[in-house]
PDB file of C-alpha atoms and ligand atoms in Angstrom:
ATOM      1  CA  UNK A   1      48.319 -18.891  -0.770  1.00 77.00           C
ATOM      2  CA  UNK A   2      47.825 -22.402   0.143  1.00 81.00           C
ATOM      3  CA  UNK A   3      44.052 -23.649  -0.542  1.00 84.00           C
ATOM      4  CA  UNK A   4      41.864 -24.444   2.418  1.00 85.00           C
ATOM      5  CA  UNK A   5      39.728 -26.973   0.470  1.00 80.00           C
ATOM      6  CA  UNK A   6      42.221 -29.526  -1.310  1.00 73.00           C
ATOM      7  CA  UNK A   7      40.413 -32.167  -3.113  1.00 79.00           C
ATOM      8  CA  UNK A   8      42.130 -34.978  -0.921  1.00 79.00           C
ATOM      9  CA  UNK A   9      40.798 -38.109  -3.157  1.00 87.00           C
ATOM     10  CA  UNK A  10      39.624 -37.969  -6.689  1.00 88.00           C
ATOM     11  CA  UNK A  11      36.387 -40.348  -5.803  1.00 92.00           C
ATOM     12  CA  UNK A  12      34.865 -42.414  -3.177  1.00 91.00           C
ATOM     13  CA  UNK A  13      36.500 -45.635  -4.130  1.00 95.00           C
ATOM     14  CA  UNK A  14      39.618 -44.019  -3.438  1.00 94.00           C
ATOM     15  CA  UNK A  15      38.419 -42.413  -0.593  1.00 92.00           C
ATOM     16  CA  UNK A  16      37.300 -45.679   0.990  1.00 94.00           C
ATOM     17  CA  UNK A  17      40.484 -47.458  -0.028  1.00 96.00           C
ATOM     18  CA  UNK A  18      42.317 -44.563   2.044  1.00 94.00           C
ATOM     19  CA  UNK A  19      40.558 -44.407   4.868  1.00 94.00           C
ATOM     20  CA  UNK A  20      40.491 -48.405   5.216  1.00 96.00           C
ATOM     21  CA  UNK A  21      44.443 -47.900   5.062  1.00 97.00           C
ATOM     22  CA  UNK A  22      44.358 -45.158   7.597  1.00 96.00           C
ATOM     23  CA  UNK A  23      42.381 -47.251   9.782  1.00 97.00           C
ATOM     24  CA  UNK A  24      44.664 -50.395   9.501  1.00 97.00           C
ATOM     25  CA  UNK A  25      47.420 -48.078  10.453  1.00 98.00           C
ATOM     26  CA  UNK A  26      45.738 -46.460  13.522  1.00 98.00           C
ATOM     27  CA  UNK A  27      45.592 -48.210  17.299  1.00 97.00           C
ATOM     28  CA  UNK A  28      43.465 -51.020  17.130  1.00 97.00           C
ATOM     29  CA  UNK A  29      40.053 -51.221  19.340  1.00 98.00           C
ATOM     30  CA  UNK A  30      39.954 -54.396  21.399  1.00 97.00           C
ATOM     31  CA  UNK A  31      38.652 -57.103  19.979  1.00 98.00           C
ATOM     32  CA  UNK A  32      35.263 -57.488  21.956  1.00 98.00           C
ATOM     33  CA  UNK A  33      34.498 -53.731  20.998  1.00 98.00           C
ATOM     34  CA  UNK A  34      34.779 -54.405  17.259  1.00 98.00           C
ATOM     35  CA  UNK A  35      32.493 -57.821  17.722  1.00 98.00           C
ATOM     36  CA  UNK A  36      29.934 -55.784  19.616  1.00 98.00           C
ATOM     37  CA  UNK A  37      30.024 -52.646  16.718  1.00 98.00           C
ATOM     38  CA  UNK A  38      29.631 -55.909  14.139  1.00 98.00           C
ATOM     39  CA  UNK A  39      26.859 -57.168  16.286  1.00 98.00           C
ATOM     40  CA  UNK A  40      24.982 -53.570  16.245  1.00 97.00           C
ATOM     41  CA  UNK A  41      25.345 -53.183  12.359  1.00 97.00           C
ATOM     42  CA  UNK A  42      23.046 -56.251  11.986  1.00 97.00           C
ATOM     43  CA  UNK A  43      20.122 -54.316  14.248  1.00 97.00           C
ATOM     44  CA  UNK A  44      18.034 -51.719  13.802  1.00 94.00           C
ATOM     45  CA  UNK A  45      18.983 -47.858  12.850  1.00 94.00           C
ATOM     46  CA  UNK A  46      22.552 -49.093  12.819  1.00 96.00           C
ATOM     47  CA  UNK A  47      23.551 -46.045  11.315  1.00 94.00           C
ATOM     48  CA  UNK A  48      23.196 -43.982  14.606  1.00 96.00           C
ATOM     49  CA  UNK A  49      26.420 -45.449  16.256  1.00 97.00           C
ATOM     50  CA  UNK A  50      29.669 -44.073  15.119  1.00 97.00           C
ATOM     51  CA  UNK A  51      32.064 -46.047  12.850  1.00 97.00           C
ATOM     52  CA  UNK A  52      35.073 -47.931  14.202  1.00 97.00           C
ATOM     53  CA  UNK A  53      37.415 -45.560  12.556  1.00 97.00           C
ATOM     54  CA  UNK A  54      36.081 -42.688  14.217  1.00 97.00           C
ATOM     55  CA  UNK A  55      36.000 -44.713  17.574  1.00 98.00           C
ATOM     56  CA  UNK A  56      39.677 -44.865  16.962  1.00 98.00           C
ATOM     57  CA  UNK A  57      40.196 -41.153  16.728  1.00 97.00           C
ATOM     58  CA  UNK A  58      37.772 -40.739  19.797  1.00 98.00           C
ATOM     59  CA  UNK A  59      39.841 -42.993  21.678  1.00 98.00           C
ATOM     60  CA  UNK A  60      43.236 -41.440  20.656  1.00 98.00           C
ATOM     61  CA  UNK A  61      41.807 -37.919  21.354  1.00 98.00           C
ATOM     62  CA  UNK A  62      40.458 -38.582  25.050  1.00 98.00           C
ATOM     63  CA  UNK A  63      44.022 -39.897  25.852  1.00 98.00           C
ATOM     64  CA  UNK A  64      46.053 -37.058  24.527  1.00 97.00           C
ATOM     65  CA  UNK A  65      43.588 -35.351  26.658  1.00 97.00           C
ATOM     66  CA  UNK A  66      44.480 -37.501  29.779  1.00 97.00           C
ATOM     67  CA  UNK A  67      40.398 -38.378  30.072  1.00 98.00           C
ATOM     68  CA  UNK A  68      39.281 -40.199  33.185  1.00 98.00           C
ATOM     69  CA  UNK A  69      35.909 -39.268  33.407  1.00 98.00           C
ATOM     70  CA  UNK A  70      33.758 -39.004  30.558  1.00 98.00           C
ATOM     71  CA  UNK A  71      29.991 -37.789  30.181  1.00 98.00           C
ATOM     72  CA  UNK A  72      28.320 -38.834  26.982  1.00 99.00           C
ATOM     73  CA  UNK A  73      24.682 -37.437  26.209  1.00 98.00           C
ATOM     74  CA  UNK A  74      23.340 -40.140  23.642  1.00 98.00           C
ATOM     75  CA  UNK A  75      24.562 -43.483  24.262  1.00 98.00           C
ATOM     76  CA  UNK A  76      22.333 -45.890  21.703  1.00 98.00           C
ATOM     77  CA  UNK A  77      23.339 -49.112  22.375  1.00 98.00           C
ATOM     78  CA  UNK A  78      26.693 -48.328  24.042  1.00 98.00           C
ATOM     79  CA  UNK A  79      29.168 -48.909  21.536  1.00 98.00           C
ATOM     80  CA  UNK A  80      30.674 -45.148  22.128  1.00 98.00           C
ATOM     81  CA  UNK A  81      30.534 -45.354  25.634  1.00 98.00           C
ATOM     82  CA  UNK A  82      32.814 -48.545  25.631  1.00 98.00           C
ATOM     83  CA  UNK A  83      35.188 -46.811  23.087  1.00 98.00           C
ATOM     84  CA  UNK A  84      35.422 -44.177  26.170  1.00 98.00           C
ATOM     85  CA  UNK A  85      35.756 -46.688  28.596  1.00 98.00           C
ATOM     86  CA  UNK A  86      38.688 -48.188  27.042  1.00 98.00           C
ATOM     87  CA  UNK A  87      40.358 -44.929  26.555  1.00 98.00           C
ATOM     88  CA  UNK A  88      39.736 -43.936  30.153  1.00 98.00           C
ATOM     89  CA  UNK A  89      41.114 -47.287  31.299  1.00 97.00           C
ATOM     90  CA  UNK A  90      39.741 -49.295  34.360  1.00 95.00           C
ATOM     91  CA  UNK A  91      40.483 -46.592  36.833  1.00 96.00           C
ATOM     92  CA  UNK A  92      38.601 -44.190  35.233  1.00 98.00           C
ATOM     93  CA  UNK A  93      34.549 -44.090  34.526  1.00 98.00           C
ATOM     94  CA  UNK A  94      31.898 -43.315  31.920  1.00 98.00           C
ATOM     95  CA  UNK A  95      28.301 -41.983  32.691  1.00 98.00           C
ATOM     96  CA  UNK A  96      25.769 -42.058  29.775  1.00 98.00           C
ATOM     97  CA  UNK A  97      22.602 -40.050  29.254  1.00 98.00           C
ATOM     98  CA  UNK A  98      20.213 -41.930  27.054  1.00 98.00           C
ATOM     99  CA  UNK A  99      16.702 -41.005  26.623  1.00 98.00           C
ATOM    100  CA  UNK A 100      14.882 -44.638  25.494  1.00 98.00           C
ATOM    101  CA  UNK A 101      15.512 -47.179  28.405  1.00 98.00           C
ATOM    102  CA  UNK A 102      15.281 -50.159  25.674  1.00 98.00           C
ATOM    103  CA  UNK A 103      18.603 -48.877  24.555  1.00 98.00           C
ATOM    104  CA  UNK A 104      20.023 -48.155  28.080  1.00 98.00           C
ATOM    105  CA  UNK A 105      19.124 -51.824  28.910  1.00 98.00           C
ATOM    106  CA  UNK A 106      20.664 -52.843  25.585  1.00 98.00           C
ATOM    107  CA  UNK A 107      23.824 -51.035  26.264  1.00 98.00           C
ATOM    108  CA  UNK A 108      23.955 -52.184  30.114  1.00 98.00           C
ATOM    109  CA  UNK A 109      24.007 -55.892  28.366  1.00 98.00           C
ATOM    110  CA  UNK A 110      26.275 -55.009  25.968  1.00 98.00           C
ATOM    111  CA  UNK A 111      28.947 -53.461  28.946  1.00 98.00           C
ATOM    112  CA  UNK A 112      28.197 -57.015  30.475  1.00 98.00           C
ATOM    113  CA  UNK A 113      29.044 -58.526  27.225  1.00 97.00           C
ATOM    114  CA  UNK A 114      32.504 -56.981  26.305  1.00 97.00           C
ATOM    115  CA  UNK A 115      33.194 -56.759  30.362  1.00 97.00           C
ATOM    116  CA  UNK A 116      33.037 -53.210  30.847  1.00 98.00           C
ATOM    117  CA  UNK A 117      32.596 -52.429  34.254  1.00 97.00           C
ATOM    118  CA  UNK A 118      33.361 -48.904  34.598  1.00 98.00           C
ATOM    119  CA  UNK A 119      30.191 -47.364  32.491  1.00 98.00           C
ATOM    120  CA  UNK A 120      26.338 -46.391  33.720  1.00 98.00           C
ATOM    121  CA  UNK A 121      23.485 -45.238  31.849  1.00 98.00           C
ATOM    122  CA  UNK A 122      21.198 -42.552  33.247  1.00 98.00           C
ATOM    123  CA  UNK A 123      17.720 -43.048  31.504  1.00 98.00           C
ATOM    124  CA  UNK A 124      15.546 -39.970  30.607  1.00 98.00           C
ATOM    125  CA  UNK A 125      15.488 -36.709  28.492  1.00 98.00           C
ATOM    126  CA  UNK A 126      19.141 -35.258  28.704  1.00 98.00           C
ATOM    127  CA  UNK A 127      17.672 -31.731  28.451  1.00 98.00           C
ATOM    128  CA  UNK A 128      16.859 -32.609  32.317  1.00 98.00           C
ATOM    129  CA  UNK A 129      19.343 -35.038  33.150  1.00 98.00           C
ATOM    130  CA  UNK A 130      22.060 -32.960  32.219  1.00 98.00           C
ATOM    131  CA  UNK A 131      20.754 -30.050  34.336  1.00 98.00           C
ATOM    132  CA  UNK A 132      20.219 -32.468  37.355  1.00 98.00           C
ATOM    133  CA  UNK A 133      23.645 -33.977  37.281  1.00 98.00           C
ATOM    134  CA  UNK A 134      25.831 -32.892  39.989  1.00 97.00           C
ATOM    135  CA  UNK A 135      29.049 -34.899  39.980  1.00 97.00           C
ATOM    136  CA  UNK A 136      31.587 -35.284  42.950  1.00 96.00           C
ATOM    137  CA  UNK A 137      34.426 -34.435  40.068  1.00 97.00           C
ATOM    138  CA  UNK A 138      33.677 -32.575  37.325  1.00 98.00           C
ATOM    139  CA  UNK A 139      34.208 -34.607  33.670  1.00 98.00           C
ATOM    140  CA  UNK A 140      37.456 -34.240  31.632  1.00 98.00           C
ATOM    141  CA  UNK A 141      35.563 -35.117  28.304  1.00 98.00           C
ATOM    142  CA  UNK A 142      31.822 -34.407  27.389  1.00 99.00           C
ATOM    143  CA  UNK A 143      30.565 -36.378  24.212  1.00 98.00           C
ATOM    144  CA  UNK A 144      27.371 -34.502  22.560  1.00 98.00           C
ATOM    145  CA  UNK A 145      25.729 -37.050  20.242  1.00 98.00           C
ATOM    146  CA  UNK A 146      21.985 -36.856  21.213  1.00 98.00           C
ATOM    147  CA  UNK A 147      19.008 -35.037  19.320  1.00 96.00           C
ATOM    148  CA  UNK A 148      20.442 -32.520  17.289  1.00 96.00           C
ATOM    149  CA  UNK A 149      17.834 -30.093  17.753  1.00 96.00           C
ATOM    150  CA  UNK A 150      19.293 -30.070  21.858  1.00 97.00           C
ATOM    151  CA  UNK A 151      22.807 -29.200  21.138  1.00 98.00           C
ATOM    152  CA  UNK A 152      22.558 -25.454  21.870  1.00 98.00           C
ATOM    153  CA  UNK A 153      20.494 -26.408  25.194  1.00 98.00           C
ATOM    154  CA  UNK A 154      22.971 -28.846  26.084  1.00 98.00           C
ATOM    155  CA  UNK A 155      25.973 -26.239  25.375  1.00 98.00           C
ATOM    156  CA  UNK A 156      24.604 -23.506  27.520  1.00 98.00           C
ATOM    157  CA  UNK A 157      24.087 -26.015  30.124  1.00 98.00           C
ATOM    158  CA  UNK A 158      27.280 -27.562  30.481  1.00 98.00           C
ATOM    159  CA  UNK A 159      28.690 -23.601  30.684  1.00 98.00           C
ATOM    160  CA  UNK A 160      26.406 -22.717  33.016  1.00 98.00           C
ATOM    161  CA  UNK A 161      27.075 -25.656  35.371  1.00 98.00           C
ATOM    162  CA  UNK A 162      30.818 -25.082  34.738  1.00 98.00           C
ATOM    163  CA  UNK A 163      31.340 -21.456  36.585  1.00 95.00           C
ATOM    164  CA  UNK A 164      35.095 -20.703  36.935  1.00 94.00           C
ATOM    165  CA  UNK A 165      36.306 -21.330  40.361  1.00 90.00           C
ATOM    166  CA  UNK A 166      33.267 -23.270  41.314  1.00 91.00           C
ATOM    167  CA  UNK A 167      33.849 -26.301  43.832  1.00 86.00           C
ATOM    168  CA  UNK A 168      31.593 -28.512  42.118  1.00 95.00           C
ATOM    169  CA  UNK A 169      30.676 -28.208  38.235  1.00 97.00           C
ATOM    170  CA  UNK A 170      30.269 -30.342  34.850  1.00 98.00           C
ATOM    171  CA  UNK A 171      33.289 -29.845  33.021  1.00 98.00           C
ATOM    172  CA  UNK A 172      36.914 -29.263  34.535  1.00 97.00           C
ATOM    173  CA  UNK A 173      39.050 -26.090  33.118  1.00 96.00           C
ATOM    174  CA  UNK A 174      40.795 -27.414  30.096  1.00 97.00           C
ATOM    175  CA  UNK A 175      37.995 -30.114  29.631  1.00 98.00           C
ATOM    176  CA  UNK A 176      36.995 -31.211  26.153  1.00 98.00           C
ATOM    177  CA  UNK A 177      33.392 -30.872  24.670  1.00 98.00           C
ATOM    178  CA  UNK A 178      33.150 -33.316  21.412  1.00 98.00           C
ATOM    179  CA  UNK A 179      30.063 -33.016  19.406  1.00 98.00           C
ATOM    180  CA  UNK A 180      28.985 -35.141  16.589  1.00 98.00           C
ATOM    181  CA  UNK A 181      27.375 -34.481  13.266  1.00 97.00           C
ATOM    182  CA  UNK A 182      27.630 -30.789  13.404  1.00 98.00           C
ATOM    183  CA  UNK A 183      28.163 -30.589   9.812  1.00 97.00           C
ATOM    184  CA  UNK A 184      25.276 -33.100   8.872  1.00 96.00           C
ATOM    185  CA  UNK A 185      26.792 -34.443   5.400  1.00 94.00           C
ATOM    186  CA  UNK A 186      27.781 -31.044   4.859  1.00 95.00           C
ATOM    187  CA  UNK A 187      24.542 -29.359   4.618  1.00 96.00           C
ATOM    188  CA  UNK A 188      25.029 -27.327   7.872  1.00 97.00           C
ATOM    189  CA  UNK A 189      27.497 -25.296   5.558  1.00 96.00           C
ATOM    190  CA  UNK A 190      26.151 -25.919   2.145  1.00 94.00           C
ATOM    191  CA  UNK A 191      22.487 -26.844   1.474  1.00 92.00           C
ATOM    192  CA  UNK A 192      22.602 -25.886  -2.296  1.00 92.00           C
ATOM    193  CA  UNK A 193      21.984 -27.790  -5.066  1.00 91.00           C
ATOM    194  CA  UNK A 194      25.564 -28.265  -5.372  1.00 92.00           C
ATOM    195  CA  UNK A 195      25.543 -30.603  -2.373  1.00 91.00           C
ATOM    196  CA  UNK A 196      23.622 -33.959  -3.592  1.00 90.00           C
ATOM    197  CA  UNK A 197      22.908 -34.673  -0.043  1.00 89.00           C
ATOM    198  CA  UNK A 198      20.209 -31.861  -0.097  1.00 89.00           C
ATOM    199  CA  UNK A 199      17.731 -33.916  -1.970  1.00 87.00           C
ATOM    200  CA  UNK A 200      17.953 -36.751   0.585  1.00 87.00           C
ATOM    201  CA  UNK A 201      17.195 -34.607   3.751  1.00 84.00           C
ATOM    202  CA  UNK A 202      13.439 -34.120   3.453  1.00 77.00           C
ATOM    203  CA  UNK A 203      13.059 -38.068   2.947  1.00 79.00           C
ATOM    204  CA  UNK A 204      15.593 -38.629   5.839  1.00 80.00           C
ATOM    205  CA  UNK A 205      13.585 -36.481   8.042  1.00 80.00           C
ATOM    206  CA  UNK A 206      10.150 -37.914   7.171  1.00 76.00           C
ATOM    207  CA  UNK A 207      11.476 -41.173   8.557  1.00 75.00           C
ATOM    208  CA  UNK A 208      13.459 -39.887  11.447  1.00 64.00           C
ATOM    209  CA  UNK A 209      11.032 -39.410  13.878  1.00 66.00           C
ATOM    210  CA  UNK A 210      11.463 -37.086  16.905  1.00 63.00           C
ATOM    211  CA  UNK A 211      15.465 -37.523  16.426  1.00 68.00           C
ATOM    212  CA  UNK A 212      15.618 -35.909  12.950  1.00 74.00           C
ATOM    213  CA  UNK A 213      13.461 -32.911  12.180  1.00 77.00           C
ATOM    214  CA  UNK A 214      13.523 -29.959   9.867  1.00 81.00           C
ATOM    215  CA  UNK A 215      14.957 -27.408  12.714  1.00 89.00           C
ATOM    216  CA  UNK A 216      18.127 -29.351  12.942  1.00 94.00           C
ATOM    217  CA  UNK A 217      20.418 -27.896  10.471  1.00 96.00           C
ATOM    218  CA  UNK A 218      19.476 -24.223  12.325  1.00 97.00           C
ATOM    219  CA  UNK A 219      19.949 -25.766  15.577  1.00 98.00           C
ATOM    220  CA  UNK A 220      23.427 -27.127  14.382  1.00 98.00           C
ATOM    221  CA  UNK A 221      24.443 -23.891  13.049  1.00 98.00           C
ATOM    222  CA  UNK A 222      23.320 -22.236  16.349  1.00 98.00           C
ATOM    223  CA  UNK A 223      25.195 -24.633  18.146  1.00 98.00           C
ATOM    224  CA  UNK A 224      28.727 -24.063  15.963  1.00 98.00           C
ATOM    225  CA  UNK A 225      28.188 -20.219  15.950  1.00 98.00           C
ATOM    226  CA  UNK A 226      27.759 -20.574  19.786  1.00 98.00           C
ATOM    227  CA  UNK A 227      31.126 -22.691  20.481  1.00 98.00           C
ATOM    228  CA  UNK A 228      33.023 -20.657  18.053  1.00 98.00           C
ATOM    229  CA  UNK A 229      32.066 -17.293  19.710  1.00 98.00           C
ATOM    230  CA  UNK A 230      32.233 -17.909  22.919  1.00 98.00           C
ATOM    231  CA  UNK A 231      35.220 -16.302  24.664  1.00 97.00           C
ATOM    232  CA  UNK A 232      35.577 -19.423  27.500  1.00 97.00           C
ATOM    233  CA  UNK A 233      36.056 -22.009  24.503  1.00 98.00           C
ATOM    234  CA  UNK A 234      38.798 -22.711  22.206  1.00 98.00           C
ATOM    235  CA  UNK A 235      37.458 -24.364  19.326  1.00 98.00           C
ATOM    236  CA  UNK A 236      38.125 -26.197  16.204  1.00 98.00           C
ATOM    237  CA  UNK A 237      35.421 -27.840  13.903  1.00 98.00           C
ATOM    238  CA  UNK A 238      36.686 -30.756  12.485  1.00 95.00           C
ATOM    239  CA  UNK A 239      35.176 -31.798   8.601  1.00 93.00           C
ATOM    240  CA  UNK A 240      35.465 -35.326   9.227  1.00 88.00           C
ATOM    241  CA  UNK A 241      32.912 -37.965   9.329  1.00 87.00           C
ATOM    242  CA  UNK A 242      29.864 -36.268   9.829  1.00 94.00           C
ATOM    243  CA  UNK A 243      31.616 -33.335  11.095  1.00 96.00           C
ATOM    244  CA  UNK A 244      33.148 -33.378  14.670  1.00 98.00           C
ATOM    245  CA  UNK A 245      33.050 -29.672  16.756  1.00 98.00           C
ATOM    246  CA  UNK A 246      35.770 -29.782  19.343  1.00 98.00           C
ATOM    247  CA  UNK A 247      35.854 -27.078  22.314  1.00 98.00           C
ATOM    248  CA  UNK A 248      38.147 -26.876  25.053  1.00 98.00           C
ATOM    249  CA  UNK A 249      36.979 -24.942  27.978  1.00 98.00           C
ATOM    250  CA  UNK A 250      39.441 -22.089  29.066  1.00 96.00           C
ATOM    251  CA  UNK A 251      39.132 -20.955  32.494  1.00 84.00           C
TER     252      UNK A 251
HETATM  253  C1  LIG B 301      23.256 -41.124  17.552  1.00 70.04           C
HETATM  254  S1  LIG B 301      22.663 -42.025  18.823  1.00 70.04           S
HETATM  255  C2  LIG B 301      24.003 -42.162  19.857  1.00 70.04           C
HETATM  256  C3  LIG B 301      24.774 -43.231  19.287  1.00 70.04           C
HETATM  257  C4  LIG B 301      26.108 -43.434  20.442  1.00 70.04           C
HETATM  258  N1  LIG B 301      26.769 -42.256  20.987  1.00 70.04           N
HETATM  259  C5  LIG B 301      27.356 -44.440  19.406  1.00 70.04           C
HETATM  260  O1  LIG B 301      28.228 -43.679  18.874  1.00 70.04           O
HETATM  261  O2  LIG B 301      26.822 -45.681  19.553  1.00 70.04           O
HETATM  262  C6  LIG B 301      21.774 -40.694  19.816  1.00 70.04           C
HETATM  263  C7  LIG B 301      21.225 -41.564  21.063  1.00 70.04           C
HETATM  264  O3  LIG B 301      20.654 -39.862  21.392  1.00 70.04           O
HETATM  265  C8  LIG B 301      19.196 -41.080  22.065  1.00 70.04           C
HETATM  266  N2  LIG B 301      18.676 -39.396  22.423  1.00 70.04           N
HETATM  267  C9  LIG B 301      17.716 -38.561  21.380  1.00 70.04           C
HETATM  268  N3  LIG B 301      17.052 -37.843  22.428  1.00 70.04           N
HETATM  269  C10 LIG B 301      17.658 -37.427  23.469  1.00 70.04           C
HETATM  270  C11 LIG B 301      17.466 -36.810  24.432  1.00 70.04           C
HETATM  271  N4  LIG B 301      16.751 -35.850  24.603  1.00 70.04           N
HETATM  272  N5  LIG B 301      18.065 -37.357  25.693  1.00 70.04           N
HETATM  273  C12 LIG B 301      18.732 -38.628  25.855  1.00 70.04           C
HETATM  274  N6  LIG B 301      19.024 -39.236  24.759  1.00 70.04           N
HETATM  275  C13 LIG B 301      18.557 -38.887  23.776  1.00 70.04           C
HETATM  276  C14 LIG B 301      18.825 -41.754  21.002  1.00 70.04           C
HETATM  277  O4  LIG B 301      17.681 -42.332  21.853  1.00 70.04           O
HETATM  278  C15 LIG B 301      20.069 -42.404  20.264  1.00 70.04           C
HETATM  279  O5  LIG B 301      19.754 -43.557  21.179  1.00 70.04           O
END
């Protein structure tokens, strides 16, 4: 039998070089976006944003899906919104939901800086703002990247507000759900002492405020199970980056 878990690289140095090579052989992101990403990396909580290599993957995915309308839950300083904006093109539209007004404002300034004109940010708790959304046209892709404890509720809301046959709905039939960090450094699948990340988690939780809690791993497990078991969704959990859950709405 072919192994499901081949050792891809022999150590982190090799892995880093291989990923750098892979990134250099993947379609390049526009220069203003790369500049903006570099700027964010100099600011506080820089690790919240996706990497440029993940951005290349998400942009590719959105284009394969023919996405024109993207909803993003968790905007931070707007880098991933800019990536979706690039992927959907000038005729497309990106709507972001962000809890903190200061990040929403930073994102809007960022959009101006890089010339993004088709992205907007709605400020508020996405548990409420998602529930209140009533778009004229359904989204083609919904990116979930806010607080992990909210993931099960976000999924439940998306499904409830995307009733088969309904005129107005959140996600179109065939639309994609893309959820970031669903493996949390592998801990969602392996919290044992074999995983060196287990020892770091408690310290990260105490620094993380409300964004990172000791309930997060259970919430992510609940989300992954719900996505996998939902009859209306075809799913693939991709163990790249911090784990990306992919679901396609079938109805
Ligand atoms: C991981 S960051 C998003 C990173 C962004 N997608 C990127 O790649 O650049 C998560 C963001 O979600 C926001 N957030 C956390 N809880 C939220 C909530 N309940 N509603 C809306 N946004 C929330 C945080 O303020 C933070 O800006």
